[in-house]
Coordinates of C-alpha atoms and ligand atoms in Angstrom, one line a residue:
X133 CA -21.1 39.1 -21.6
X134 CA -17.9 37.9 -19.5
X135 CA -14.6 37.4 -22.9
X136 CA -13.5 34.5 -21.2
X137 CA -9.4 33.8 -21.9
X138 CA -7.5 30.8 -21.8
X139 CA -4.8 29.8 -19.7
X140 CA -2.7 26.7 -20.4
X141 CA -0.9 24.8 -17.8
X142 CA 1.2 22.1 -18.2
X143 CA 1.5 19.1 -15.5
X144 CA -1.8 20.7 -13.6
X145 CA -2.4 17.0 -12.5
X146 CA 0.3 16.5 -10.3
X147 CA 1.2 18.0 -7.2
X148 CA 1.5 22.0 -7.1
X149 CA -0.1 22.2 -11.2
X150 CA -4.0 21.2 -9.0
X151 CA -3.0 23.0 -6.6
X152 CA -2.8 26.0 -8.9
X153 CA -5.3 25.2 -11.0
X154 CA -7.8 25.6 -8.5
X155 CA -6.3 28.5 -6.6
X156 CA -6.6 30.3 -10.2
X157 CA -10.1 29.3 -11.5
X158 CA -11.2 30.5 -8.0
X159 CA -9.3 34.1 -8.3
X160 CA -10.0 34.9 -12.2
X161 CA -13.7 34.1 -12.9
X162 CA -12.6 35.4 -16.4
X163 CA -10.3 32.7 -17.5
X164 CA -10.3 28.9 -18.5
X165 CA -7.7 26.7 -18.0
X166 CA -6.5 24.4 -20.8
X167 CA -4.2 21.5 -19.0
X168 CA -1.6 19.2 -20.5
X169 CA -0.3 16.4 -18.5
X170 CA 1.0 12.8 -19.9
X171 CA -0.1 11.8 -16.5
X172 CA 2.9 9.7 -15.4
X173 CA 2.9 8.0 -12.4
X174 CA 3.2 11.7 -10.4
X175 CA 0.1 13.3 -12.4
X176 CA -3.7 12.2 -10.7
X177 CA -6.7 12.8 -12.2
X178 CA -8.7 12.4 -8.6
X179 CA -6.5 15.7 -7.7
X180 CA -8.9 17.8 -10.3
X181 CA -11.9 15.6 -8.8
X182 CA -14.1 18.9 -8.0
X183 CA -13.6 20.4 -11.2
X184 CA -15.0 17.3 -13.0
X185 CA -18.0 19.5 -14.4
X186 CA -16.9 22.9 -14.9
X187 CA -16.5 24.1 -18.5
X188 CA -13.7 26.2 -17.3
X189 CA -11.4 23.5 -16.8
X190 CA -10.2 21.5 -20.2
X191 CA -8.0 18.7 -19.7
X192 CA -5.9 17.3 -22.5
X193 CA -3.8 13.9 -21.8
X194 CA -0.1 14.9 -23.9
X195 CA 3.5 15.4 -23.4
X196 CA 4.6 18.6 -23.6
X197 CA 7.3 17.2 -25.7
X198 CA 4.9 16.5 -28.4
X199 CA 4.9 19.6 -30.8
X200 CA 1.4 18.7 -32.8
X201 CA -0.5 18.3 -29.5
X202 CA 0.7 21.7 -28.1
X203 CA 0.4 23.3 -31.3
X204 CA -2.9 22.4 -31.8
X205 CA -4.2 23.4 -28.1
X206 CA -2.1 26.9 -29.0
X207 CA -4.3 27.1 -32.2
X208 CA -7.8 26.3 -30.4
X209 CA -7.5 28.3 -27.5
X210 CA -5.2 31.3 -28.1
X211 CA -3.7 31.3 -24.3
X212 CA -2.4 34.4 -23.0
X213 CA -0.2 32.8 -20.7
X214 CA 1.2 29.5 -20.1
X215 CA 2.5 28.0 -16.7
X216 CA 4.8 24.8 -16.8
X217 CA 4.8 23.1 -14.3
X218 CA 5.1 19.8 -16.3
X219 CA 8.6 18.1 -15.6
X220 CA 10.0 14.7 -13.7
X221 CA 10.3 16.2 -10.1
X222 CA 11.9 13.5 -7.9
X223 CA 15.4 13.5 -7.0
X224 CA 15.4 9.7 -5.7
X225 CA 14.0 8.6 -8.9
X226 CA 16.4 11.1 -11.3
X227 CA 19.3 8.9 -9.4
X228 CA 18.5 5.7 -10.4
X229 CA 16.9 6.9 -13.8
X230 CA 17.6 10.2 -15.1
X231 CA 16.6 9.5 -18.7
X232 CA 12.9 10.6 -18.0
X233 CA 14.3 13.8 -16.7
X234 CA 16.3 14.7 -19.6
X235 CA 13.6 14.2 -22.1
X236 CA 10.6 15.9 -20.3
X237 CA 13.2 18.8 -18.4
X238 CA 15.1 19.7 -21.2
X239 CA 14.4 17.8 -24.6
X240 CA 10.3 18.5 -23.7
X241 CA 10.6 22.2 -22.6
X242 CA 12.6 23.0 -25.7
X243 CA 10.2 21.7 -28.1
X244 CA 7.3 23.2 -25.8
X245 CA 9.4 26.7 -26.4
X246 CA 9.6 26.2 -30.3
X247 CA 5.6 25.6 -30.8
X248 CA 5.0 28.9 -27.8
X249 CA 7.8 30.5 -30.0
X250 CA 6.1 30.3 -33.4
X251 CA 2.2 31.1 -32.2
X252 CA 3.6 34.1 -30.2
X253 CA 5.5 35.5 -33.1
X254 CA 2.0 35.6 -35.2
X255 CA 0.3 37.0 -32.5
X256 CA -0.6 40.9 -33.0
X257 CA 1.6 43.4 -30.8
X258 CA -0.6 44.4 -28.3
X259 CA -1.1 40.1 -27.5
X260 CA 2.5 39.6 -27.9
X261 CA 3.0 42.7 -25.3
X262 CA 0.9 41.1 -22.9
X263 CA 1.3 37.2 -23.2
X264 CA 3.6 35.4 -20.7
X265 CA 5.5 32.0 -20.1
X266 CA 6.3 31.5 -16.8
X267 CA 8.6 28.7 -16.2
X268 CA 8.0 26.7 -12.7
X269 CA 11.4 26.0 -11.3
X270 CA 13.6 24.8 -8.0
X271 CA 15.5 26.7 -5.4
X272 CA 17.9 23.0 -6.1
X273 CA 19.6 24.5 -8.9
X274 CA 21.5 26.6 -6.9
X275 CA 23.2 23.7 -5.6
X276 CA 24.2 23.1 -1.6
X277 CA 24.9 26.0 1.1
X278 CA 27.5 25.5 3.9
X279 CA 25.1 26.4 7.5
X280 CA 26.1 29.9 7.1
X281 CA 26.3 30.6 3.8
X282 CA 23.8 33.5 2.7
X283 CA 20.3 32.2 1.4
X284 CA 20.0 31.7 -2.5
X285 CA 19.5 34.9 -4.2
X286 CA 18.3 35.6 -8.1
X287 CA 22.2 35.9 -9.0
X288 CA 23.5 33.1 -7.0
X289 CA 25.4 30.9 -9.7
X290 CA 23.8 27.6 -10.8
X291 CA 25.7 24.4 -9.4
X292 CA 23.2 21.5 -9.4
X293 CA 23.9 18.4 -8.1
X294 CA 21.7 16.0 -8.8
X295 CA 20.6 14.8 -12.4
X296 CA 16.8 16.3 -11.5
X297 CA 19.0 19.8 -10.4
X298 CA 20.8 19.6 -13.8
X299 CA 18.0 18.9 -16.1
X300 CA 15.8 22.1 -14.3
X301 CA 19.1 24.4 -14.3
X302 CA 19.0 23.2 -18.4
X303 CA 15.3 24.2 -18.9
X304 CA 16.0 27.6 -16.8
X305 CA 18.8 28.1 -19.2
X306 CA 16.6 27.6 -22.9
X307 CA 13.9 29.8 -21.2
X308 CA 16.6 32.6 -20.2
X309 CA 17.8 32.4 -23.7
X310 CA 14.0 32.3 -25.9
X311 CA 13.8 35.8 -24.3
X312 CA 17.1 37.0 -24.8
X313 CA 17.2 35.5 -28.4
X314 CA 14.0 35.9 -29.8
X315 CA 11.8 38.4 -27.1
X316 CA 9.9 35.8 -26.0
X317 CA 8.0 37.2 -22.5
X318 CA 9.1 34.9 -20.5
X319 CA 9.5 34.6 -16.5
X320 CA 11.5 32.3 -14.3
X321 CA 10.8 31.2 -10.5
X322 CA 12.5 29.2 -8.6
X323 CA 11.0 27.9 -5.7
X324 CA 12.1 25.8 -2.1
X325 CA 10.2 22.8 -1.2
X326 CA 6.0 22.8 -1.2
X327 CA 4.3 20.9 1.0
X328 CA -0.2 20.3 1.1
X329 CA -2.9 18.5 -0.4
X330 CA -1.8 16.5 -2.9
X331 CA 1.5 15.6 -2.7
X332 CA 2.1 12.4 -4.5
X333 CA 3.4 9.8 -1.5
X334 CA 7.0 9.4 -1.9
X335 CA 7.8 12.9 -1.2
X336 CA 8.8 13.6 2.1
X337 CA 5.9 14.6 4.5
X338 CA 3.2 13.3 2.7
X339 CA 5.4 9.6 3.3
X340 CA 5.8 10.4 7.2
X341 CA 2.2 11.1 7.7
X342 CA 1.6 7.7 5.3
X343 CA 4.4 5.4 7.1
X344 CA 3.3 7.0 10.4
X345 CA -0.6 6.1 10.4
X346 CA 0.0 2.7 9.3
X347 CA 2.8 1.8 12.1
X348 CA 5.9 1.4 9.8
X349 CA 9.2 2.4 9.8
X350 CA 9.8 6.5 8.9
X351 CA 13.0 6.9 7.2
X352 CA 15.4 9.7 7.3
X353 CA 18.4 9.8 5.0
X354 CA 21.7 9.8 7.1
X355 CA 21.6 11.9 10.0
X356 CA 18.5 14.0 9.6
X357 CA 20.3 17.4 9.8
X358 CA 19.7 18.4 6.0
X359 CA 17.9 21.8 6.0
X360 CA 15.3 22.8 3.8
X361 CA 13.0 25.5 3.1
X362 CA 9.5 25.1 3.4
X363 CA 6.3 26.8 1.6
X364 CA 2.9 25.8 1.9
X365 CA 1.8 25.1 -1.7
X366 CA -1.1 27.4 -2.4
X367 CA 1.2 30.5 -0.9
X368 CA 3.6 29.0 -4.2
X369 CA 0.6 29.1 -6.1
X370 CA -0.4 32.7 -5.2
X371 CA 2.9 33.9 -5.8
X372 CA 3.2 32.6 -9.6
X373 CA -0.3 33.9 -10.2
X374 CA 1.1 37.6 -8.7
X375 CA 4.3 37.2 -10.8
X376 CA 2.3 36.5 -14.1
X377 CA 0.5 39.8 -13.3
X378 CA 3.0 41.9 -12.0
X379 CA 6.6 39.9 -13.2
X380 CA 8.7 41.8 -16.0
X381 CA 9.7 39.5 -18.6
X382 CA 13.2 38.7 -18.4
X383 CA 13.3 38.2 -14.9
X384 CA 13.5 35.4 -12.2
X385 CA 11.7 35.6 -8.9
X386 CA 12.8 33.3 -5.9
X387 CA 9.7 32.1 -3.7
X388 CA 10.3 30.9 -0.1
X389 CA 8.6 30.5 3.3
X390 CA 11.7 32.1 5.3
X391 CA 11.1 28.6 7.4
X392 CA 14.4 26.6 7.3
X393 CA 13.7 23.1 9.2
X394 CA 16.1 20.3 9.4
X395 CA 14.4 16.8 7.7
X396 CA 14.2 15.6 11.4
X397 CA 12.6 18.4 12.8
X398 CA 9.4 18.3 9.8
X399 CA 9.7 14.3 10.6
X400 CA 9.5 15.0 14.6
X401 CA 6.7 18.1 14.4
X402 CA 5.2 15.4 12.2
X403 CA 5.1 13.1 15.0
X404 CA 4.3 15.2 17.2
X405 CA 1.0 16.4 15.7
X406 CA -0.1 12.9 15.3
X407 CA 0.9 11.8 18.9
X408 CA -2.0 14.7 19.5
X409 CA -5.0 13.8 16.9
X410 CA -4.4 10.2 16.6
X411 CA -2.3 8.9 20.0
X412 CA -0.7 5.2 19.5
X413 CA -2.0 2.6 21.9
X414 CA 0.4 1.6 24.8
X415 CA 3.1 3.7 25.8
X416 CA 4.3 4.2 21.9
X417 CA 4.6 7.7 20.3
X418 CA 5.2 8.3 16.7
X419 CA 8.9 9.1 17.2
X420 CA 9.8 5.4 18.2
X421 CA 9.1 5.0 14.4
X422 CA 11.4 7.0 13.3
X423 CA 14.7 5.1 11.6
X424 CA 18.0 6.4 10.1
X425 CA 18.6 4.7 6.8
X426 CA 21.6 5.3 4.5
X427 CA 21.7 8.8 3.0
X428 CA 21.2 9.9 -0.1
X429 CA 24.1 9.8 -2.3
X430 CA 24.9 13.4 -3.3
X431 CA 22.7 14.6 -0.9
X432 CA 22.5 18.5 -0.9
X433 CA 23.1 19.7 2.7
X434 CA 21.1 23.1 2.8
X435 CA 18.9 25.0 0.8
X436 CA 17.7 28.7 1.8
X437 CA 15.8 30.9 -0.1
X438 CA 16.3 35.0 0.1
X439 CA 12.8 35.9 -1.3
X440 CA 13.2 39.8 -0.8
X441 CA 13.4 40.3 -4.8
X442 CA 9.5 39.0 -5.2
X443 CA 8.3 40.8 -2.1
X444 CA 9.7 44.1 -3.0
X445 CA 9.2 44.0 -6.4
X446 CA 5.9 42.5 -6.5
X447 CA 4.5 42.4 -3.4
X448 CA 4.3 38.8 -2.4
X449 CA 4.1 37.3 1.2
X450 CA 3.8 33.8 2.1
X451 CA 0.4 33.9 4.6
X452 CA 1.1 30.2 6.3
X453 CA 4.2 29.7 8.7
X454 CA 5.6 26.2 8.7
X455 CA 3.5 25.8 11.7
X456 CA 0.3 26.6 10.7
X457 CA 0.2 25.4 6.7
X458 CA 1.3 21.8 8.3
X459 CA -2.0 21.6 10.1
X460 CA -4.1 22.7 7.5
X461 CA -6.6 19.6 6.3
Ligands
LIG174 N1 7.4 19.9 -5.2 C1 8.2 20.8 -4.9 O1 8.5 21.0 -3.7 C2 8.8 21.8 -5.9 C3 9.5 22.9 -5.5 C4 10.0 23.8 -6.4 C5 9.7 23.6 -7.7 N2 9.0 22.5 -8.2 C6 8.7 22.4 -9.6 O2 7.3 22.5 -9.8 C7 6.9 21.7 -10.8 C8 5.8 20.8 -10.4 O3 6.2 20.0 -9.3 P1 5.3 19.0 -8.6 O4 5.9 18.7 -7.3 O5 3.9 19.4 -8.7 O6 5.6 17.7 -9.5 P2 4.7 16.4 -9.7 O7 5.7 15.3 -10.0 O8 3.8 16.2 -8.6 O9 3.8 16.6 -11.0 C9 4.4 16.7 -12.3 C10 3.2 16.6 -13.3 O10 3.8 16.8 -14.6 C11 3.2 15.7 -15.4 N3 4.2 15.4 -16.5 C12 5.4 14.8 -16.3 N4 6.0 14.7 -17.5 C13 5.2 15.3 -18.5 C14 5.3 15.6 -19.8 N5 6.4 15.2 -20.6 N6 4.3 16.2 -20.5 C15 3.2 16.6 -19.8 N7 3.0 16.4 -18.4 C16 4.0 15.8 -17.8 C17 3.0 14.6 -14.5 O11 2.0 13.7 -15.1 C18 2.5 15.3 -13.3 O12 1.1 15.5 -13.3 C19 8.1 21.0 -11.4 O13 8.6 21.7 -12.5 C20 9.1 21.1 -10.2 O14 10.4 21.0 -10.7 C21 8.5 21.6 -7.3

């Protein structure tokens, strides 16, 4: 008879938590999944559509933030490792109202360390040994590179910028210290931007492809020359299931594609693509679309990911290019 052991992800509703969710249930037949998600505006129920009937997938609507809900799911199903995911993730939106980002980054990961603090402590000390939180973080906390600045590494310094930045950088910094302080096995990744199924619509490619298809405006902040790296999301999702097997506690691990693209080149290979599969009548193409709106105040200029650390240490490789994960259904 198969021991099956529980998993517990936070925020596996939203865009890169499914996305895991099913790229783990299909890689460890041995384990359940317990997910916590509040299911805010970014967290869709439709995105765990096809797990609607297996047993191995238990969904609980909370905060994380909310000590007797965690605590209980911590007493019920004994996870040996927890994944959070669960946070306010849109810079736009922590701009014109950061207080949701303080309370679920920071306030709701501290109290979601204090309950994972107090079960692992009476665990036994081969389970405490082998137990793992694994924090899901942003390359953005590393603040902006210059065009030839060298690519974030694990010791770059933090300098976020925007009040999203700041509240991850916070909830890096109270993981950091639950395993300095108290032991607590905990690992840290910090990650560029994910694209792929999913992807709530106001995030950049998944609202190009949107505005495109039906004929309005695509904007791009300022001049379009911001850089950013890009991963295709189940490559992210492979590498934080390879860093919970293979990760030391203590450490951080920064994932990347290698495939720096300014926001007007994803907007134009965008267009591009579509101008192929789904031509405009008349002599329009998708480009003529395109228009430059004001930018972003604060707006980071480049973020670049040195990702050497996690594919020497544990042997992780992205297996999409920029060019083939954007074609994938
Ligand atoms: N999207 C990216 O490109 C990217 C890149 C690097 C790191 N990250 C990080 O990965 C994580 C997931 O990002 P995403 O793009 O999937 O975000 P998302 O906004 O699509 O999903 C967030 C999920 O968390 C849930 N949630 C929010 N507050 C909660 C709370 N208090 N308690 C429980 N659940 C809550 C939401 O309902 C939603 O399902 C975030 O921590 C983000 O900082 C994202």
């Amino acid at each position: 008879m198969n021991i099956k052991r529980a998993v517990m992800v936070t925020g596996g509703a939203g865009f890169i938590g499914s996305n895991f969710i099913h790229t783990y249930l299909e890689e460890n037949s041995n384990d359940i999944i317990v997910n916590l998600d509040k299911l805010t505006y970014a967290g869709n129920p439709e995105n765990l559509y096809h797990l609607i009937n297996n047993p191995r997938h238990v969904f609980v609507k909370g905060d994380i933030g909310d000590r007797g809900t965690v605590s209980q799911i911590l007493r019920e199903h004994r996870p040996w490792a927890i994944i959070n995911f669960a946070a306010e993730s849109h810079v736009d939106r922590s701009i014109s109202a950061p207080d949701d980002f303080i309370h679920t980054n920071m306030v709701g990961t501290f109290n979601l360390l204090q309950q994972v603090r107090a079960y692992w402590e009476k665990l036994s000390s081969g389970e405490q040994s082998n137990f793992r939180f694994l924090h899901v973080s942003t390359d953005e906390v590393y603040g902006s590179l210059e065009y030839d600045d060298p690519a974030f590494s694990e010791t770059t310094a933090y300098s976020p910028n925007s009040p999203y930045s700041a509240s991850k950088a916070a909830s890096d910094h109270i993981v950091r210290a639950y395993h300095h302080t108290y032991g607590l096995p905990t690992l840290t990744t910090n990650c560029s931007n994910n694209y792929g199924p999913y992807q709530f619509p106001e995030k950049l490619i998944p609202m190009v492809i949107h505005n495109a298809l039906n004929g309005r405006p695509i904007p791009v902040y300022g001049d379009g020359a911001n850089i950013r790296d890009w991963l295709y999301v189940v490559d992210h999702c492979k590498a934080i299931i390879q860093a919970l097997q293979k990760g030391i506690p203590g450490e951080v691990y920064n994932i990347g594609g290698n495939s720096e693209k300014t926001n007007l080149e994803v907007v134009n290979t965008i267009c591009t693509i579509l101008d192929g599969i789904r031509p405009l009548t008349g002599n329009m193409h998708y480009h003529d679309l395109i228009k430059f709106v004001k930018d972003r105040p604060g707006h980071d200029r480049r973020y670049a990911i040195d990702a050497s650390k996690i594919r020497k240490v544990i042997g992780w490789m992205p297996e999409e290019t920029f060019e083939s994960g954007i074609q994938k259904p």
